[in-house]
Short mmCIF file of C-alpha atoms and ligand atoms in Angstrom, two decimals:
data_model
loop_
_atom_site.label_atom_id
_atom_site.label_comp_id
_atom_site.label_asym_id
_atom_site.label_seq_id
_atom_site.Cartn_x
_atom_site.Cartn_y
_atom_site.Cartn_z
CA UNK A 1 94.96 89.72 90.93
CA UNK A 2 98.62 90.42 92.27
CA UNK A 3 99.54 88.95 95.80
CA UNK A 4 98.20 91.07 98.47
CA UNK A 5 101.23 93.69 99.22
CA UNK A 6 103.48 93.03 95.55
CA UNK A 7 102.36 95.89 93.64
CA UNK A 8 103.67 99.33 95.14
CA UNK A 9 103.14 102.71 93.69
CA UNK A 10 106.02 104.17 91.88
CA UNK A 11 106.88 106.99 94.34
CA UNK A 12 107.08 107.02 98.13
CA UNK A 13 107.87 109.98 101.40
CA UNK A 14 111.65 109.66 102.73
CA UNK A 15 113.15 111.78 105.19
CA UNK A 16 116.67 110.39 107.03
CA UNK A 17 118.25 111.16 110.40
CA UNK A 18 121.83 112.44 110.42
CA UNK A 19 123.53 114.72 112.47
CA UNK A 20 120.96 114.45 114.93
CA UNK A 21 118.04 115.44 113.07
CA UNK A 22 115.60 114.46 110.58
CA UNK A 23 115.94 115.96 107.18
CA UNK A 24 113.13 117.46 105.13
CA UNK A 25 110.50 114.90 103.52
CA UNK A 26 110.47 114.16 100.20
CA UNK A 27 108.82 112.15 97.67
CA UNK A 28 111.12 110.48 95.93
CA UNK A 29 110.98 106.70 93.86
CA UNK A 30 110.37 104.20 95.48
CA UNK A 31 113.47 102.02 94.66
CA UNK A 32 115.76 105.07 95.08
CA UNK A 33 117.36 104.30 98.27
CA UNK A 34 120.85 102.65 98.46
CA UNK A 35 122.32 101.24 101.52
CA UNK A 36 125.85 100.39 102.64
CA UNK A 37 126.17 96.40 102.71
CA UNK A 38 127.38 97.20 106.75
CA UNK A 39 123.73 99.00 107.26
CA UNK A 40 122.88 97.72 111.05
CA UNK A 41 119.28 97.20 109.77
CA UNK A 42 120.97 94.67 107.45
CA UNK A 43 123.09 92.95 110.72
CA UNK A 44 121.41 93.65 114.05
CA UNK A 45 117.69 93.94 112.51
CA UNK A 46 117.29 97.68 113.21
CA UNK A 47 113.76 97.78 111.81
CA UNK A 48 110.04 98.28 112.53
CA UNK A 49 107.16 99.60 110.00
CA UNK A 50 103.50 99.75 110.25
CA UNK A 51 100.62 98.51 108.41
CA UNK A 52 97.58 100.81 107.79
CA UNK A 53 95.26 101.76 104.94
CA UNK A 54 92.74 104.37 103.24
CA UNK A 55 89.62 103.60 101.60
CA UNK A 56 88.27 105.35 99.18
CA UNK A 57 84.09 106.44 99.82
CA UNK A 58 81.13 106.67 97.71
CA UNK A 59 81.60 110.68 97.10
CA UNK A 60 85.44 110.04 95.64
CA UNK A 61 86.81 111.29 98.91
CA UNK A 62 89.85 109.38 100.41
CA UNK A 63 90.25 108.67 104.51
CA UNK A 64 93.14 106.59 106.30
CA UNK A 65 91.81 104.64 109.12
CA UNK A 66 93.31 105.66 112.89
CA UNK A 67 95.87 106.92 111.60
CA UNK A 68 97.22 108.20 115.20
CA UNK A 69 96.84 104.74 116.36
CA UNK A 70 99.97 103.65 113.97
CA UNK A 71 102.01 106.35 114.12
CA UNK A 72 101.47 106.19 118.31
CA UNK A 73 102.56 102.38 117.64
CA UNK A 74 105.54 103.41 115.27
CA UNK A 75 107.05 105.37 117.34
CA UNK A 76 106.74 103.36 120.41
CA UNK A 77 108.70 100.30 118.36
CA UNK A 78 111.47 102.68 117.20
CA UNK A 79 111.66 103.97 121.23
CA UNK A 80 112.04 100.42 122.07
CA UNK A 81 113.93 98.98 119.39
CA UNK A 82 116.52 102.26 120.22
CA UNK A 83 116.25 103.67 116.77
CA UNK A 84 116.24 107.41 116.55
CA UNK A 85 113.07 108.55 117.85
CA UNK A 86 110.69 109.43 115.17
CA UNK A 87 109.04 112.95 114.45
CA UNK A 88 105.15 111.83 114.92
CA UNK A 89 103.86 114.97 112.99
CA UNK A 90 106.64 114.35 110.55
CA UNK A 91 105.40 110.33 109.99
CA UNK A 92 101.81 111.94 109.85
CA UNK A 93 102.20 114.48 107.54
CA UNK A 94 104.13 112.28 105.22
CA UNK A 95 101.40 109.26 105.20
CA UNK A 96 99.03 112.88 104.48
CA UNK A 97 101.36 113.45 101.71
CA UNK A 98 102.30 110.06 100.00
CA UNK A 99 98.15 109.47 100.19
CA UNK A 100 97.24 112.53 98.54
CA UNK A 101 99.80 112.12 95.60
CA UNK A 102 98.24 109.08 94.77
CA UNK A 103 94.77 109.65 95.87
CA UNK A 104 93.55 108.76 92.35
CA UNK A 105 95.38 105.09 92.66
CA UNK A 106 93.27 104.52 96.11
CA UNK A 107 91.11 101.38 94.62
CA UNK A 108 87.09 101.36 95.66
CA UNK A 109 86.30 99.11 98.39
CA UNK A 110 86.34 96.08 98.87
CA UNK A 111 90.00 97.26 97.76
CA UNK A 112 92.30 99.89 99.77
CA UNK A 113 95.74 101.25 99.51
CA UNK A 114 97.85 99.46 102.21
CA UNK A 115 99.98 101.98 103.69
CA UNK A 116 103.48 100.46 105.14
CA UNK A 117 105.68 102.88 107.39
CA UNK A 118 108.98 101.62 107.49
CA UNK A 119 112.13 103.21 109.71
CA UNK A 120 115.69 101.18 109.15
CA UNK A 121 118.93 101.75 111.35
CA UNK A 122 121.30 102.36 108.20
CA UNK A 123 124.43 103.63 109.76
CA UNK A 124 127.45 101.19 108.35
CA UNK A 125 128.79 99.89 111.68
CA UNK A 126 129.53 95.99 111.96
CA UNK A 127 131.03 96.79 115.06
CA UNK A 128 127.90 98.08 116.56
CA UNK A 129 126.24 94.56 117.58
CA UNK A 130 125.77 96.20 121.18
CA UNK A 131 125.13 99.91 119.72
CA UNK A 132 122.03 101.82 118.51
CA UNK A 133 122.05 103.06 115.00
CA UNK A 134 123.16 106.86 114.73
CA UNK A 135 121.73 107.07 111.42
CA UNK A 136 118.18 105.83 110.51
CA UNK A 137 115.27 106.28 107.66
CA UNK A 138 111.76 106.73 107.38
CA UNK A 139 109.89 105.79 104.31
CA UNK A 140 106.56 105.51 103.44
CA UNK A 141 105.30 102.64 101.00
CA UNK A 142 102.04 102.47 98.78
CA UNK A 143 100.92 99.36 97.83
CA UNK A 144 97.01 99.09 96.23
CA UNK A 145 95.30 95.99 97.26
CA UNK A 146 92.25 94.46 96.27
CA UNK A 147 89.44 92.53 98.77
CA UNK A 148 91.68 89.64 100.98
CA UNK A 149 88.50 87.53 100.62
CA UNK A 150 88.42 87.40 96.95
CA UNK A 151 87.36 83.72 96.28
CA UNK A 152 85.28 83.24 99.43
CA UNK A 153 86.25 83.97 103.02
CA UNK A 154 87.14 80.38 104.24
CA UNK A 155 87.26 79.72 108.01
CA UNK A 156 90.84 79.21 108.99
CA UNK A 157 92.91 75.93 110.60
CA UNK A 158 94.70 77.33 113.70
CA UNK A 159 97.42 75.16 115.45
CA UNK A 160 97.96 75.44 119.14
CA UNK A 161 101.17 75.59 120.08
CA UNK A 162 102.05 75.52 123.76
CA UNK A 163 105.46 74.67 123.51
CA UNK A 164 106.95 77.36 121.38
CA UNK A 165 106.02 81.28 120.93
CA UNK A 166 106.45 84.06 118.54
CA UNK A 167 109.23 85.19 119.54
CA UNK A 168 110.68 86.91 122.49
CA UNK A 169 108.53 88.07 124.98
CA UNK A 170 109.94 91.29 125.52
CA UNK A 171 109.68 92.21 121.60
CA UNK A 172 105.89 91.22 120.96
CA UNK A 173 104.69 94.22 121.15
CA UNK A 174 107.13 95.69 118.89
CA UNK A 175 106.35 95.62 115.37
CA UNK A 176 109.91 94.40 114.08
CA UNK A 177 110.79 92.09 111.41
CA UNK A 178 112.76 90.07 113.62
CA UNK A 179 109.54 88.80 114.86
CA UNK A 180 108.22 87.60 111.60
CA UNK A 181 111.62 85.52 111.37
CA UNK A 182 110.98 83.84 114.18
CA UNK A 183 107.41 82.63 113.87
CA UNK A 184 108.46 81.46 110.32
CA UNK A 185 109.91 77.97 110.28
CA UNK A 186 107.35 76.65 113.28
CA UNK A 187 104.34 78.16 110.84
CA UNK A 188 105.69 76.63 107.83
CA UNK A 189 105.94 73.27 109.66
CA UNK A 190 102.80 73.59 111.05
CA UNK A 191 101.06 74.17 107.49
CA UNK A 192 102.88 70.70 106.08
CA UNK A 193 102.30 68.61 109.29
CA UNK A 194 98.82 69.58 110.50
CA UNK A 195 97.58 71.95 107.18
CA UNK A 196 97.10 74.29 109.35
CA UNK A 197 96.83 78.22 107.90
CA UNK A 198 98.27 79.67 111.18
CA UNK A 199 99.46 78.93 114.61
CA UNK A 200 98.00 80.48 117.99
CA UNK A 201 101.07 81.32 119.97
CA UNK A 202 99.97 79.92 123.27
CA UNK A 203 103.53 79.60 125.86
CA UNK A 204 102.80 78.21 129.29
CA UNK A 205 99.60 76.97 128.01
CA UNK A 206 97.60 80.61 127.56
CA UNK A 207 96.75 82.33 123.85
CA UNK A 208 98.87 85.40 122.94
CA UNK A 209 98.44 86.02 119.14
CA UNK A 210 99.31 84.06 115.27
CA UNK A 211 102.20 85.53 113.35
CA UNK A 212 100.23 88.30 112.29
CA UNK A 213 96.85 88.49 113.27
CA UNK A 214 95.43 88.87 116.96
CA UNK A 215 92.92 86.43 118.44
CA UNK A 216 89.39 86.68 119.99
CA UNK A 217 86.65 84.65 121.07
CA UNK A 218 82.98 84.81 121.17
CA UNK A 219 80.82 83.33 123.44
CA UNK A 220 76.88 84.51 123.17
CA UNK A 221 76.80 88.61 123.90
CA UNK A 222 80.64 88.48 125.24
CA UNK A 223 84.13 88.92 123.53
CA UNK A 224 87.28 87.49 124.89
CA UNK A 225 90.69 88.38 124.18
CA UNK A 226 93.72 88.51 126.08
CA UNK A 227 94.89 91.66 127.79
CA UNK A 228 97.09 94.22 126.64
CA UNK A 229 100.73 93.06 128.23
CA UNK A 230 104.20 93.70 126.08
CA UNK A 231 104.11 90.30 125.01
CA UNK A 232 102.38 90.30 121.82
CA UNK A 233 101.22 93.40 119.34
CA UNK A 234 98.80 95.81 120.49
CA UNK A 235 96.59 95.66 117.70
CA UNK A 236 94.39 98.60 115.64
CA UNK A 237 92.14 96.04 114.42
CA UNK A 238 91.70 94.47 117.71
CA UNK A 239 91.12 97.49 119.55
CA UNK A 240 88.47 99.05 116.88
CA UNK A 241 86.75 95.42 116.59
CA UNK A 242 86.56 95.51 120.74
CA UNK A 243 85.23 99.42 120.45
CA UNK A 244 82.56 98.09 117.50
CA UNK A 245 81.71 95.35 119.70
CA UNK A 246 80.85 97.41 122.72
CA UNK A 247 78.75 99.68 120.58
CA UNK A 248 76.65 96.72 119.60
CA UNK A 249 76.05 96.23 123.74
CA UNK A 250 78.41 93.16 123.57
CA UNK A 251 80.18 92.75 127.04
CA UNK A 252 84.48 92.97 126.51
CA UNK A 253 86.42 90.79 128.12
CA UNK A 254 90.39 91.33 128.25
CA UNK A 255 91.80 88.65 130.51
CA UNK A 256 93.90 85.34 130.18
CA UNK A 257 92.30 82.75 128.16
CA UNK A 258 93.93 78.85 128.56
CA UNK A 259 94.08 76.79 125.70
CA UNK A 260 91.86 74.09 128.01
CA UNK A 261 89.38 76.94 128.17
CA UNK A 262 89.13 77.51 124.84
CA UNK A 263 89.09 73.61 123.76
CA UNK A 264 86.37 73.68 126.23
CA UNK A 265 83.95 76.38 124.93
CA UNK A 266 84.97 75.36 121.29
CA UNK A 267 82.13 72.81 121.22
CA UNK A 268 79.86 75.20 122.61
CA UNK A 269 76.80 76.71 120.19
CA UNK A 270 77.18 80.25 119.76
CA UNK A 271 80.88 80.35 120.25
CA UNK A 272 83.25 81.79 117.21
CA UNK A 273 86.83 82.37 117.42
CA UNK A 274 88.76 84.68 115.01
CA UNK A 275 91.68 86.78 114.16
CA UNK A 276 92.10 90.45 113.79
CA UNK A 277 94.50 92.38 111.60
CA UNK A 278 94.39 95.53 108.99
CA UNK A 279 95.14 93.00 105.90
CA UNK A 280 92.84 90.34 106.97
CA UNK A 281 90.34 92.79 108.92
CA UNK A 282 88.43 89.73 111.22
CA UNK A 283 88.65 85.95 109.27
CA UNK A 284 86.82 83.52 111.46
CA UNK A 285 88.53 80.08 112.89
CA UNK A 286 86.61 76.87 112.01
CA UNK A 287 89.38 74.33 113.35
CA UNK A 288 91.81 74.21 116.36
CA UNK A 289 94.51 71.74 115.79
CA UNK A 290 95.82 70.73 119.72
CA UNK A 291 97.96 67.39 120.35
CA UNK A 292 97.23 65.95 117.45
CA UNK A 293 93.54 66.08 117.51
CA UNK A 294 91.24 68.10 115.93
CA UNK A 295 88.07 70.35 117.42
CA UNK A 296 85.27 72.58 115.43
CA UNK A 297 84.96 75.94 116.37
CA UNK A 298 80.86 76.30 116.37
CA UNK A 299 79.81 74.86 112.72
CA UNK A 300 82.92 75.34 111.59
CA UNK A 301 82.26 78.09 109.24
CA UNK A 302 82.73 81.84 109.22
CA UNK A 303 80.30 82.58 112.07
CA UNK A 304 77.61 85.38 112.31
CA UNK A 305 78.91 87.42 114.93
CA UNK A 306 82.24 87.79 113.23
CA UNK A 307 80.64 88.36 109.80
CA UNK A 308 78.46 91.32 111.75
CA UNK A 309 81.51 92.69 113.40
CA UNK A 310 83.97 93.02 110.19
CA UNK A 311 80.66 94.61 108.48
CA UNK A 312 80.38 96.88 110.87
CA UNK A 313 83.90 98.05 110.64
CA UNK A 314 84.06 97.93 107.05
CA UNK A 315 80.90 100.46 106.98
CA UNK A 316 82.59 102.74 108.96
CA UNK A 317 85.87 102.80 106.97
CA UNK A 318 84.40 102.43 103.76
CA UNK A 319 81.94 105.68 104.48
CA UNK A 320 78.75 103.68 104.73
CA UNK A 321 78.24 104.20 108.48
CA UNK A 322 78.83 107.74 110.78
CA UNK A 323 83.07 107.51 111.78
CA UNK A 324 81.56 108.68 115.52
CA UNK A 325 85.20 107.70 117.17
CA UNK A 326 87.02 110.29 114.62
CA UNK A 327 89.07 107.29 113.50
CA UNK A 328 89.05 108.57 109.89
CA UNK A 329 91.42 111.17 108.48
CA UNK A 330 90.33 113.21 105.02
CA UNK A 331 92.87 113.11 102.61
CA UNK A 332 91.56 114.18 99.69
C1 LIG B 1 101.92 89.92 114.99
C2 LIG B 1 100.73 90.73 114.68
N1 LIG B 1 99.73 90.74 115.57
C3 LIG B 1 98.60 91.46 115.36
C4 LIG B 1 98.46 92.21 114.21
C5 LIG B 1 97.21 93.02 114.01
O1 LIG B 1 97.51 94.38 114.15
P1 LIG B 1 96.65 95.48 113.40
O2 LIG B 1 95.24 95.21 113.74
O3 LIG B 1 97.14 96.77 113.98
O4 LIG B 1 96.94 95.35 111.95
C6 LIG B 1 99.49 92.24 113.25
C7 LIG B 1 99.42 93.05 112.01
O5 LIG B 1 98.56 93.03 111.21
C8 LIG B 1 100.64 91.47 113.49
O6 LIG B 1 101.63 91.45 112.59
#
């Protein structure tokens, strides 16, 4: 099986703002753009995208997943990252579009076609360090992708880092690549010091998020994560795992969580921690890593809460269980 996200179907939706206005979408091939080597996407990281998917259901029909959600988020990163602002019914219509031309290509669950919005600054402007982009582009990628979990889901080894973070605080909830950049080298050390899979962002001593997953606890019938503030990204996974979890009569808890609290409740029976994301849907923690010492999350396995939760959300996006939020959309 390819790497999760290094297949892509051959065509993708494009439309480009010039002139102060977005062109007509297309469908066009999906390595048919060309960009000036002075693009400001390519200098001053004028970029966000979006991760989503559809899943394919028992009847052959196809459905993207809260789809609203991303294009709410989309927009909101270009508005803050002061790209052109994006046409929302535009982005929708083309992830409608893109979907249904390849509806055939959406692969049966466990699989799902992985969905990747992507809007670049591309005006050629070296000079424009200080300056927004006054020319941008939308495109939206396909990319089939079989089950994350394939060869067992194993319970991850989280670092906790309290003296670095993600990146800056004022950009977290912005889905940018910059971001990703910045969490790279202190992950990469973190996996050949401490063979650790991620690290748990946690400045000033309190958990914000990994480099691309969100984080929650369990503790008996509650779930703890930390509160929506523009620090880290708002997650879609997060929020429907938090919706699922209330549905089930779990009590939600948003509020700050310190790392001494967590080390604290980590020994506890009953407690589970785990991350939250549309690739990895919810992968349970079995290690924190903290000052050199190591503590097991409950038995240190994928726990049953966590294995309940991601089947109830897979049920509901994969057809199996009634979609009684509306968080599906019908493509074909
Ligand atoms: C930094 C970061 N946090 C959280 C998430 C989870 O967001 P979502 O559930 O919308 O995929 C992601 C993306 O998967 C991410 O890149």
């Amino acid at each position: 099986m390819a790497a999760f996200g290094s297949v892509f179907m051959p065509k993708m939706a494009l439309a480009t703002f010039e002139n102060n206005q977005w062109s007509d979408a297309q469908i066009v091939s999906s390595d048919s753009i060309s960009l000036h080597p002075g693009a400001h996407v390519l200098h001053y990281s004028s970029t966000c995208f979006e991760g989503l998917k559809a899943f394919r259901h028992e009847d052959g029909s196809v459905h993207v997943f809260r789809m609203d959600q991303n294009v709410n988020r989309f927009a909101q990163s270009s508005q803050l990252l002061s790209l052109p602002e994006v046409d929302k019914e535009q982005v929708s219509q083309m992830i409608k579009d893109v979907v249904a031309e390849y509806a055939a290509d959406v692969p049966l669950p466990p699989g799902s076609m992985y969905i990747r919005p992507t809007h670049i600054g591309t005006e050629a402007a070296v000079g424009k360090a200080a300056a927004p982009s006054e020319t941008s582009m939308v495109y939206i990628l396909l990319s089939p992708v079989g089950d994350y979990f394939a060869g067992g889901a194993k319970a991850l080894r989280l670092l906790l880092d309290e003296t670095g973070q993600r990146c800056a605080p004022h950009m977290g909830m912005i889905k940018s690549g910059g971001n990703y950049a910045s969490a790279l080298a202190p992950t990469l050390e973190a996996k050949a010091k401490y063979q650790a899979d991620q690290i748990l962002f946690c400045p000033n001593g309190y958990i914000t998020e990994t480099g691309a997953a969100n984080f929650l606890i369990v503790d008996g019938n509650e779930i703890i994560t930390k509160a929506l503030d523009s620090s880290f990204l708002h997650g879609v996974t997060r929020s429907s795992i938090l919706t699922i979890a209330e549905d089930l009569g779990m009590t939600v808890s948003e509020r700050e969580v310190s790392v001494e609290e967590l080390l604290e409740r980590a020994a506890k029976p009953g407690v589970e921690a785990m991350l939250s994301g549309t690739a990895a849907v919810l992968t349970s923690v079995g290690t924190f890593i903290h000052n050199d010492k190591e503590y097991k999350v409950g038995s240190g396995d994928t726990g049953p809460v966590a294995q309940k939760l991601r089947q109830a959300l897979n049920d509901i996006q994969w057809g199996k269980a009634p979609d009684k939020h509306n968080w599906l959309t019908k493509i074909a």
